[in-house]
Amino acid sequence: MIKAKKSLGQNFLIDQNIIDKITDAVDINNKSILEVGPGTGSLTKNILKKNPKKLIVIEKDNYLAESLNNTLGSEIKIINNDILEIDETNLDSDILTVFGNLPYNISTEILCKWILNIKDKNFWFDCFVLMFQKEVADRIIAQYNTKGYGRLSILSNWKLEIKKIFDIKPSSFSPRPKIESSVLLMKPKFKFFSLTNPRNLEKITRVFFMHRRKMLKKPFNQLFNGNIEIANKLQIDLNLRPQNLDIDTYCRLSEEYETLRG
């Protein structure tokens, strides 16, 4: 029996009904598939039943990668590496459909890396079907003017159309986590605010939401040296709080920040 490693955030999906629902989320017949964190291969085997064109899996755990190679090596391409150290844009020449039961401890880091690495409209994927802690998923899909809205909501929804497909109870996993999970479907937006350097949006949102209960005035002054003309130009009331600005406004702030920095 394979034992999950807490250090890698491993929780193996064992509920066949949930596995079926995940693979039924999108049509994968004759599609090129990437699966991140295949673990024991339960989802992997289900994907193969759907007749994909090819299936690439990325597994950091050496033992699990070897086990997958022993059982499915002739049917899949296994990359035994850390997803955070891989350039996902060069994984394959085909556009990929991506599945992932992402490790809880690095799920947001993976998603933000993927989003910030998208160059203009050169999407390397046609959709993500990803599992997160429910609390994280709710933050990802949160709308502005709500409590959960923040940096993660803005970065995620900037270039992606996102909807929750379903929630998953802890009993669907082994070992059983203490929290619920959610599966999100994410598809590229082909109309979004273009920024020269996406990492400026990451910086702007990080600074503004560092003190999310405070007024906008302090982080604005920190980033723009008190240049009130920028706030007036964008019609921003600096007495508001970070969750009161929509994604477009944060993008326009990032554009102004890029201009200031030359």
PDB file of C-alpha atoms in Angstrom:
ATOM      1  CA  MET A   1       0.000   0.000   0.000  1.00  0.00           C
ATOM      2  CA  ILE A   2       1.311   3.427  -1.015  1.00  0.00           C
ATOM      3  CA  LYS A   3       1.544   5.873   1.882  1.00  0.00           C
ATOM      4  CA  ALA A   4       0.848   9.559   1.226  1.00  0.00           C
ATOM      5  CA  LYS A   5       3.619  12.024   2.059  1.00  0.00           C
ATOM      6  CA  LYS A   6       2.444  14.960   4.125  1.00  0.00           C
ATOM      7  CA  SER A   7       5.499  16.991   3.044  1.00  0.00           C
ATOM      8  CA  LEU A   8       4.249  16.864  -0.564  1.00  0.00           C
ATOM      9  CA  GLY A   9       0.646  17.656   0.338  1.00  0.00           C
ATOM     10  CA  GLN A  10      -0.534  14.279  -0.951  1.00  0.00           C
ATOM     11  CA  ASN A  11      -4.172  13.217  -0.615  1.00  0.00           C
ATOM     12  CA  PHE A  12      -5.091  10.443  -3.022  1.00  0.00           C
ATOM     13  CA  LEU A  13      -8.524  10.494  -4.654  1.00  0.00           C
ATOM     14  CA  ILE A  14     -10.281   7.157  -4.117  1.00  0.00           C
ATOM     15  CA  ASP A  15     -13.946   7.905  -4.899  1.00  0.00           C
ATOM     16  CA  GLN A  16     -14.738   6.479  -8.351  1.00  0.00           C
ATOM     17  CA  ASN A  17     -17.878   8.620  -8.729  1.00  0.00           C
ATOM     18  CA  ILE A  18     -15.820  11.773  -8.226  1.00  0.00           C
ATOM     19  CA  ILE A  19     -13.112  10.491 -10.576  1.00  0.00           C
ATOM     20  CA  ASP A  20     -15.780   9.936 -13.238  1.00  0.00           C
ATOM     21  CA  LYS A  21     -17.214  13.434 -12.709  1.00  0.00           C
ATOM     22  CA  ILE A  22     -13.777  15.012 -13.139  1.00  0.00           C
ATOM     23  CA  THR A  23     -13.014  13.205 -16.403  1.00  0.00           C
ATOM     24  CA  ASP A  24     -16.538  13.946 -17.676  1.00  0.00           C
ATOM     25  CA  ALA A  25     -16.052  17.690 -17.082  1.00  0.00           C
ATOM     26  CA  VAL A  26     -14.690  18.235 -20.597  1.00  0.00           C
ATOM     27  CA  ASP A  27     -14.442  16.232 -23.817  1.00  0.00           C
ATOM     28  CA  ILE A  28     -10.965  14.693 -23.979  1.00  0.00           C
ATOM     29  CA  ASN A  29     -11.397  12.249 -26.868  1.00  0.00           C
ATOM     30  CA  ASN A  30      -8.327  12.576 -29.134  1.00  0.00           C
ATOM     31  CA  LYS A  31      -7.054  15.513 -27.045  1.00  0.00           C
ATOM     32  CA  SER A  32      -3.529  15.947 -25.723  1.00  0.00           C
ATOM     33  CA  ILE A  33      -3.731  15.783 -21.925  1.00  0.00           C
ATOM     34  CA  LEU A  34      -1.486  16.928 -19.086  1.00  0.00           C
ATOM     35  CA  GLU A  35      -2.113  15.606 -15.593  1.00  0.00           C
ATOM     36  CA  VAL A  36      -0.322  17.226 -12.668  1.00  0.00           C
ATOM     37  CA  GLY A  37       0.153  15.121  -9.535  1.00  0.00           C
ATOM     38  CA  PRO A  38      -1.246  11.777 -10.746  1.00  0.00           C
ATOM     39  CA  GLY A  39      -0.352  10.088  -7.462  1.00  0.00           C
ATOM     40  CA  THR A  40      -1.457   6.465  -7.555  1.00  0.00           C
ATOM     41  CA  GLY A  41      -2.931   6.851 -11.048  1.00  0.00           C
ATOM     42  CA  SER A  42      -6.659   6.557 -10.316  1.00  0.00           C
ATOM     43  CA  LEU A  43      -7.541   9.626 -12.400  1.00  0.00           C
ATOM     44  CA  THR A  44      -4.847   8.732 -14.940  1.00  0.00           C
ATOM     45  CA  LYS A  45      -6.493   5.391 -15.693  1.00  0.00           C
ATOM     46  CA  ASN A  46      -9.871   7.077 -16.107  1.00  0.00           C
ATOM     47  CA  ILE A  47      -8.410   9.605 -18.547  1.00  0.00           C
ATOM     48  CA  LEU A  48      -6.948   6.794 -20.623  1.00  0.00           C
ATOM     49  CA  LYS A  49     -10.400   5.206 -20.914  1.00  0.00           C
ATOM     50  CA  LYS A  50     -11.560   8.382 -22.694  1.00  0.00           C
ATOM     51  CA  ASN A  51      -9.159   7.771 -25.622  1.00  0.00           C
ATOM     52  CA  PRO A  52      -6.913  10.829 -25.480  1.00  0.00           C
ATOM     53  CA  LYS A  53      -4.419  11.477 -28.252  1.00  0.00           C
ATOM     54  CA  LYS A  54      -1.625  11.463 -25.651  1.00  0.00           C
ATOM     55  CA  LEU A  55      -1.247  11.755 -21.896  1.00  0.00           C
ATOM     56  CA  ILE A  56       1.654  13.475 -20.137  1.00  0.00           C
ATOM     57  CA  VAL A  57       1.872  13.270 -16.349  1.00  0.00           C
ATOM     58  CA  ILE A  58       4.107  15.242 -13.991  1.00  0.00           C
ATOM     59  CA  GLU A  59       4.899  13.533 -10.689  1.00  0.00           C
ATOM     60  CA  LYS A  60       7.506  14.840  -8.244  1.00  0.00           C
ATOM     61  CA  ASP A  61       7.485  11.779  -5.970  1.00  0.00           C
ATOM     62  CA  ASN A  62      10.156   9.348  -7.235  1.00  0.00           C
ATOM     63  CA  TYR A  63       8.413   6.259  -5.855  1.00  0.00           C
ATOM     64  CA  LEU A  64       5.037   7.186  -7.378  1.00  0.00           C
ATOM     65  CA  ALA A  65       6.655   8.027 -10.727  1.00  0.00           C
ATOM     66  CA  GLU A  66       8.363   4.624 -10.771  1.00  0.00           C
ATOM     67  CA  SER A  67       5.121   2.888  -9.810  1.00  0.00           C
ATOM     68  CA  LEU A  68       3.255   4.657 -12.633  1.00  0.00           C
ATOM     69  CA  ASN A  69       6.006   3.666 -15.048  1.00  0.00           C
ATOM     70  CA  ASN A  70       5.648   0.021 -14.020  1.00  0.00           C
ATOM     71  CA  THR A  71       1.878  -0.022 -14.541  1.00  0.00           C
ATOM     72  CA  LEU A  72       1.207   2.554 -17.280  1.00  0.00           C
ATOM     73  CA  GLY A  73       4.612   3.348 -18.751  1.00  0.00           C
ATOM     74  CA  SER A  74       3.693   2.141 -22.239  1.00  0.00           C
ATOM     75  CA  GLU A  75       0.597   4.384 -22.376  1.00  0.00           C
ATOM     76  CA  ILE A  76       1.761   7.665 -20.858  1.00  0.00           C
ATOM     77  CA  LYS A  77       4.759  10.005 -20.801  1.00  0.00           C
ATOM     78  CA  ILE A  78       6.007  10.464 -17.236  1.00  0.00           C
ATOM     79  CA  ILE A  79       7.958  13.538 -16.159  1.00  0.00           C
ATOM     80  CA  ASN A  80       9.489  12.931 -12.732  1.00  0.00           C
ATOM     81  CA  ASN A  81      10.044  16.516 -11.633  1.00  0.00           C
ATOM     82  CA  ASP A  82       8.631  19.429  -9.636  1.00  0.00           C
ATOM     83  CA  ILE A  83       5.908  21.273 -11.592  1.00  0.00           C
ATOM     84  CA  LEU A  84       7.232  24.583 -10.247  1.00  0.00           C
ATOM     85  CA  GLU A  85      10.594  23.934 -11.923  1.00  0.00           C
ATOM     86  CA  ILE A  86       9.110  23.062 -15.332  1.00  0.00           C
ATOM     87  CA  ASP A  87       8.456  25.486 -18.192  1.00  0.00           C
ATOM     88  CA  GLU A  88       4.888  24.460 -18.907  1.00  0.00           C
ATOM     89  CA  THR A  89       4.821  26.435 -22.174  1.00  0.00           C
ATOM     90  CA  ASN A  90       7.363  24.022 -23.702  1.00  0.00           C
ATOM     91  CA  LEU A  91       5.885  20.728 -22.524  1.00  0.00           C
ATOM     92  CA  ASP A  92       4.394  19.812 -25.884  1.00  0.00           C
ATOM     93  CA  SER A  93       3.731  21.251 -29.330  1.00  0.00           C
ATOM     94  CA  ASP A  94       0.002  20.492 -28.911  1.00  0.00           C
ATOM     95  CA  ILE A  95      -2.466  22.608 -26.962  1.00  0.00           C
ATOM     96  CA  LEU A  96      -3.030  20.722 -23.697  1.00  0.00           C
ATOM     97  CA  THR A  97      -6.117  19.959 -21.631  1.00  0.00           C
ATOM     98  CA  VAL A  98      -4.908  20.056 -18.035  1.00  0.00           C
ATOM     99  CA  PHE A  99      -6.136  18.011 -15.072  1.00  0.00           C
ATOM    100  CA  GLY A 100      -4.727  18.346 -11.592  1.00  0.00           C
ATOM    101  CA  ASN A 101      -5.402  17.283  -8.032  1.00  0.00           C
ATOM    102  CA  LEU A 102      -2.947  19.981  -6.998  1.00  0.00           C
ATOM    103  CA  PRO A 103      -0.947  19.585  -3.768  1.00  0.00           C
ATOM    104  CA  TYR A 104      -2.738  21.789  -1.226  1.00  0.00           C
ATOM    105  CA  ASN A 105       0.473  23.391  -0.022  1.00  0.00           C
ATOM    106  CA  ILE A 106       1.505  24.800  -3.436  1.00  0.00           C
ATOM    107  CA  SER A 107      -1.760  24.952  -5.422  1.00  0.00           C
ATOM    108  CA  THR A 108      -1.977  28.758  -5.564  1.00  0.00           C
ATOM    109  CA  GLU A 109       1.726  29.044  -6.375  1.00  0.00           C
ATOM    110  CA  ILE A 110       1.247  26.708  -9.361  1.00  0.00           C
ATOM    111  CA  LEU A 111      -1.804  28.585 -10.642  1.00  0.00           C
ATOM    112  CA  CYS A 112      -0.187  32.026 -10.297  1.00  0.00           C
ATOM    113  CA  LYS A 113       2.962  30.796 -12.064  1.00  0.00           C
ATOM    114  CA  TRP A 114       0.904  29.501 -14.989  1.00  0.00           C
ATOM    115  CA  ILE A 115      -1.100  32.722 -15.293  1.00  0.00           C
ATOM    116  CA  LEU A 116       1.869  35.082 -15.052  1.00  0.00           C
ATOM    117  CA  ASN A 117       3.803  33.038 -17.639  1.00  0.00           C
ATOM    118  CA  ILE A 118       1.098  33.390 -20.317  1.00  0.00           C
ATOM    119  CA  LYS A 119       2.555  35.582 -23.047  1.00  0.00           C
ATOM    120  CA  ASP A 120      -0.125  37.833 -24.549  1.00  0.00           C
ATOM    121  CA  LYS A 121      -2.758  35.463 -26.021  1.00  0.00           C
ATOM    122  CA  ASN A 122      -0.399  32.516 -26.530  1.00  0.00           C
ATOM    123  CA  PHE A 123      -2.278  30.025 -24.385  1.00  0.00           C
ATOM    124  CA  TRP A 124      -0.570  26.626 -24.144  1.00  0.00           C
ATOM    125  CA  PHE A 125      -3.796  25.031 -22.860  1.00  0.00           C
ATOM    126  CA  ASP A 126      -7.472  24.947 -23.829  1.00  0.00           C
ATOM    127  CA  CYS A 127      -8.704  24.471 -20.259  1.00  0.00           C
ATOM    128  CA  PHE A 128      -7.745  23.595 -16.700  1.00  0.00           C
ATOM    129  CA  VAL A 129      -9.778  21.147 -14.607  1.00  0.00           C
ATOM    130  CA  LEU A 130      -8.158  21.685 -11.228  1.00  0.00           C
ATOM    131  CA  MET A 131      -8.857  20.685  -7.650  1.00  0.00           C
ATOM    132  CA  PHE A 132      -8.215  23.064  -4.753  1.00  0.00           C
ATOM    133  CA  GLN A 133      -9.108  23.338  -1.099  1.00  0.00           C
ATOM    134  CA  LYS A 134     -12.670  24.674  -1.086  1.00  0.00           C
ATOM    135  CA  GLU A 135     -11.558  27.784   0.796  1.00  0.00           C
ATOM    136  CA  VAL A 136      -8.956  28.515  -1.901  1.00  0.00           C
ATOM    137  CA  ALA A 137     -11.422  27.798  -4.722  1.00  0.00           C
ATOM    138  CA  ASP A 138     -13.905  30.220  -3.168  1.00  0.00           C
ATOM    139  CA  ARG A 139     -11.219  32.915  -3.065  1.00  0.00           C
ATOM    140  CA  ILE A 140     -10.365  32.263  -6.714  1.00  0.00           C
ATOM    141  CA  ILE A 141     -13.959  32.789  -7.882  1.00  0.00           C
ATOM    142  CA  ALA A 142     -14.803  35.623  -5.449  1.00  0.00           C
ATOM    143  CA  GLN A 143     -16.268  38.819  -6.957  1.00  0.00           C
ATOM    144  CA  TYR A 144     -15.141  42.309  -6.037  1.00  0.00           C
ATOM    145  CA  ASN A 145     -16.981  43.956  -3.132  1.00  0.00           C
ATOM    146  CA  THR A 146     -17.045  40.586  -1.345  1.00  0.00           C
ATOM    147  CA  LYS A 147     -15.036  39.377   1.638  1.00  0.00           C
ATOM    148  CA  GLY A 148     -13.146  36.646  -0.251  1.00  0.00           C
ATOM    149  CA  TYR A 149     -12.043  38.885  -3.132  1.00  0.00           C
ATOM    150  CA  GLY A 150      -8.311  39.520  -3.257  1.00  0.00           C
ATOM    151  CA  ARG A 151      -5.036  39.091  -5.090  1.00  0.00           C
ATOM    152  CA  LEU A 152      -5.794  35.491  -6.085  1.00  0.00           C
ATOM    153  CA  SER A 153      -9.249  36.408  -7.450  1.00  0.00           C
ATOM    154  CA  ILE A 154      -7.769  39.207  -9.567  1.00  0.00           C
ATOM    155  CA  LEU A 155      -4.832  37.255 -11.011  1.00  0.00           C
ATOM    156  CA  SER A 156      -7.005  34.211 -11.768  1.00  0.00           C
ATOM    157  CA  ASN A 157      -9.926  36.016 -13.413  1.00  0.00           C
ATOM    158  CA  TRP A 158      -7.753  38.449 -15.360  1.00  0.00           C
ATOM    159  CA  LYS A 159      -7.083  35.977 -18.194  1.00  0.00           C
ATOM    160  CA  LEU A 160      -9.397  33.071 -17.318  1.00  0.00           C
ATOM    161  CA  GLU A 161     -13.136  32.341 -17.344  1.00  0.00           C
ATOM    162  CA  ILE A 162     -13.701  30.297 -14.189  1.00  0.00           C
ATOM    163  CA  LYS A 163     -16.603  28.327 -12.783  1.00  0.00           C
ATOM    164  CA  LYS A 164     -16.944  25.857  -9.964  1.00  0.00           C
ATOM    165  CA  ILE A 165     -18.026  22.398 -11.131  1.00  0.00           C
ATOM    166  CA  PHE A 166     -18.588  20.712  -7.761  1.00  0.00           C
ATOM    167  CA  ASP A 167     -17.355  20.302  -4.193  1.00  0.00           C
ATOM    168  CA  ILE A 168     -15.786  17.125  -2.799  1.00  0.00           C
ATOM    169  CA  LYS A 169     -16.139  15.735   0.725  1.00  0.00           C
ATOM    170  CA  PRO A 170     -13.047  14.637   2.696  1.00  0.00           C
ATOM    171  CA  SER A 171     -14.259  11.022   2.587  1.00  0.00           C
ATOM    172  CA  SER A 172     -13.365  10.874  -1.135  1.00  0.00           C
ATOM    173  CA  PHE A 173      -9.649  10.915  -0.286  1.00  0.00           C
ATOM    174  CA  SER A 174      -7.033   8.806   1.427  1.00  0.00           C
ATOM    175  CA  PRO A 175      -5.720  10.000   3.772  1.00  0.00           C
ATOM    176  CA  ARG A 176      -8.859  11.976   4.575  1.00  0.00           C
ATOM    177  CA  PRO A 177      -8.123  15.731   4.695  1.00  0.00           C
ATOM    178  CA  LYS A 178      -9.747  17.940   7.319  1.00  0.00           C
ATOM    179  CA  ILE A 179     -11.336  20.232   4.750  1.00  0.00           C
ATOM    180  CA  GLU A 180     -13.564  20.024   1.672  1.00  0.00           C
ATOM    181  CA  SER A 181     -12.193  20.413  -1.843  1.00  0.00           C
ATOM    182  CA  SER A 182     -13.591  21.968  -5.010  1.00  0.00           C
ATOM    183  CA  VAL A 183     -13.039  21.339  -8.709  1.00  0.00           C
ATOM    184  CA  LEU A 184     -12.832  24.410 -10.951  1.00  0.00           C
ATOM    185  CA  LEU A 185     -13.051  24.626 -14.732  1.00  0.00           C
ATOM    186  CA  MET A 186     -10.883  27.395 -16.193  1.00  0.00           C
ATOM    187  CA  LYS A 187     -10.831  28.467 -19.842  1.00  0.00           C
ATOM    188  CA  PRO A 188      -8.800  31.194 -21.576  1.00  0.00           C
ATOM    189  CA  LYS A 189     -10.240  34.666 -22.046  1.00  0.00           C
ATOM    190  CA  PHE A 190      -9.295  35.994 -25.457  1.00  0.00           C
ATOM    191  CA  LYS A 191     -10.289  39.526 -24.524  1.00  0.00           C
ATOM    192  CA  PHE A 192      -8.466  40.889 -21.482  1.00  0.00           C
ATOM    193  CA  PHE A 193      -6.476  43.935 -20.373  1.00  0.00           C
ATOM    194  CA  SER A 194      -3.004  43.661 -21.922  1.00  0.00           C
ATOM    195  CA  LEU A 195      -0.026  44.436 -19.688  1.00  0.00           C
ATOM    196  CA  THR A 196       3.611  44.577 -20.790  1.00  0.00           C
ATOM    197  CA  ASN A 197       4.798  42.940 -17.570  1.00  0.00           C
ATOM    198  CA  PRO A 198       2.148  40.805 -15.813  1.00  0.00           C
ATOM    199  CA  ARG A 199       4.291  40.706 -12.671  1.00  0.00           C
ATOM    200  CA  ASN A 200       3.399  44.354 -12.073  1.00  0.00           C
ATOM    201  CA  LEU A 201      -0.205  43.255 -11.523  1.00  0.00           C
ATOM    202  CA  GLU A 202       1.053  40.663  -9.050  1.00  0.00           C
ATOM    203  CA  LYS A 203       3.019  43.372  -7.214  1.00  0.00           C
ATOM    204  CA  ILE A 204       0.200  45.925  -7.224  1.00  0.00           C
ATOM    205  CA  THR A 205      -2.317  43.449  -5.823  1.00  0.00           C
ATOM    206  CA  ARG A 206       0.146  42.083  -3.267  1.00  0.00           C
ATOM    207  CA  VAL A 207       0.820  45.569  -1.879  1.00  0.00           C
ATOM    208  CA  PHE A 208      -2.826  46.633  -1.872  1.00  0.00           C
ATOM    209  CA  PHE A 209      -4.102  43.469  -0.178  1.00  0.00           C
ATOM    210  CA  MET A 210      -1.294  43.277   2.374  1.00  0.00           C
ATOM    211  CA  HIS A 211      -3.591  45.321   4.628  1.00  0.00           C
ATOM    212  CA  ARG A 212      -6.943  44.490   3.135  1.00  0.00           C
ATOM    213  CA  ARG A 213      -8.958  46.103   5.934  1.00  0.00           C
ATOM    214  CA  LYS A 214      -7.160  49.446   5.562  1.00  0.00           C
ATOM    215  CA  MET A 215      -8.067  52.245   3.155  1.00  0.00           C
ATOM    216  CA  LEU A 216      -6.439  52.425  -0.284  1.00  0.00           C
ATOM    217  CA  LYS A 217      -4.562  55.604   0.575  1.00  0.00           C
ATOM    218  CA  LYS A 218      -1.547  53.973   2.261  1.00  0.00           C
ATOM    219  CA  PRO A 219      -0.676  51.327  -0.395  1.00  0.00           C
ATOM    220  CA  PHE A 220      -1.436  53.837  -3.166  1.00  0.00           C
ATOM    221  CA  ASN A 221       1.027  56.336  -1.698  1.00  0.00           C
ATOM    222  CA  GLN A 222       3.589  53.559  -1.246  1.00  0.00           C
ATOM    223  CA  LEU A 223       3.404  52.595  -4.932  1.00  0.00           C
ATOM    224  CA  PHE A 224       2.783  55.985  -6.546  1.00  0.00           C
ATOM    225  CA  ASN A 225       4.540  58.377  -4.142  1.00  0.00           C
ATOM    226  CA  GLY A 226       1.291  60.157  -3.351  1.00  0.00           C
ATOM    227  CA  ASN A 227       0.651  61.133  -6.997  1.00  0.00           C
ATOM    228  CA  ILE A 228      -3.023  62.036  -6.604  1.00  0.00           C
ATOM    229  CA  GLU A 229      -3.325  62.749 -10.335  1.00  0.00           C
ATOM    230  CA  ILE A 230      -3.255  59.023 -11.044  1.00  0.00           C
ATOM    231  CA  ALA A 231      -6.062  58.368  -8.569  1.00  0.00           C
ATOM    232  CA  ASN A 232      -8.099  61.192 -10.122  1.00  0.00           C
ATOM    233  CA  LYS A 233      -7.428  59.944 -13.656  1.00  0.00           C
ATOM    234  CA  LEU A 234      -8.676  56.453 -12.756  1.00  0.00           C
ATOM    235  CA  GLN A 235     -11.513  57.869 -10.614  1.00  0.00           C
ATOM    236  CA  ILE A 236     -10.378  55.978  -7.530  1.00  0.00           C
ATOM    237  CA  ASP A 237     -11.663  56.999  -4.113  1.00  0.00           C
ATOM    238  CA  LEU A 238      -8.687  56.400  -1.845  1.00  0.00           C
ATOM    239  CA  ASN A 239     -10.999  56.093   1.164  1.00  0.00           C
ATOM    240  CA  LEU A 240     -12.265  52.784  -0.210  1.00  0.00           C
ATOM    241  CA  ARG A 241     -10.726  49.417   0.662  1.00  0.00           C
ATOM    242  CA  PRO A 242      -8.848  47.034  -1.664  1.00  0.00           C
ATOM    243  CA  GLN A 243     -11.837  44.705  -2.199  1.00  0.00           C
ATOM    244  CA  ASN A 244     -13.876  47.642  -3.592  1.00  0.00           C
ATOM    245  CA  LEU A 245     -11.843  47.919  -6.838  1.00  0.00           C
ATOM    246  CA  ASP A 246     -12.631  45.661  -9.786  1.00  0.00           C
ATOM    247  CA  ILE A 247     -10.085  43.734 -11.874  1.00  0.00           C
ATOM    248  CA  ASP A 248     -10.025  46.318 -14.665  1.00  0.00           C
ATOM    249  CA  THR A 249      -9.089  49.070 -12.192  1.00  0.00           C
ATOM    250  CA  TYR A 250      -6.193  47.012 -10.819  1.00  0.00           C
ATOM    251  CA  CYS A 251      -5.012  46.410 -14.395  1.00  0.00           C
ATOM    252  CA  ARG A 252      -5.145  50.137 -15.139  1.00  0.00           C
ATOM    253  CA  LEU A 253      -3.200  50.821 -11.938  1.00  0.00           C
ATOM    254  CA  SER A 254      -0.596  48.304 -13.123  1.00  0.00           C
ATOM    255  CA  GLU A 255      -0.424  50.079 -16.475  1.00  0.00           C
ATOM    256  CA  GLU A 256       0.183  53.416 -14.724  1.00  0.00           C
ATOM    257  CA  TYR A 257       2.850  51.747 -12.572  1.00  0.00           C
ATOM    258  CA  GLU A 258       4.565  50.410 -15.715  1.00  0.00           C
ATOM    259  CA  THR A 259       4.520  53.916 -17.232  1.00  0.00           C
ATOM    260  CA  LEU A 260       6.046  55.467 -14.110  1.00  0.00           C
ATOM    261  CA  ARG A 261       8.837  52.897 -14.053  1.00  0.00           C
ATOM    262  CA  GLY A 262       9.560  53.480 -17.741  1.00  0.00           C
TER     263      GLY A 262
END
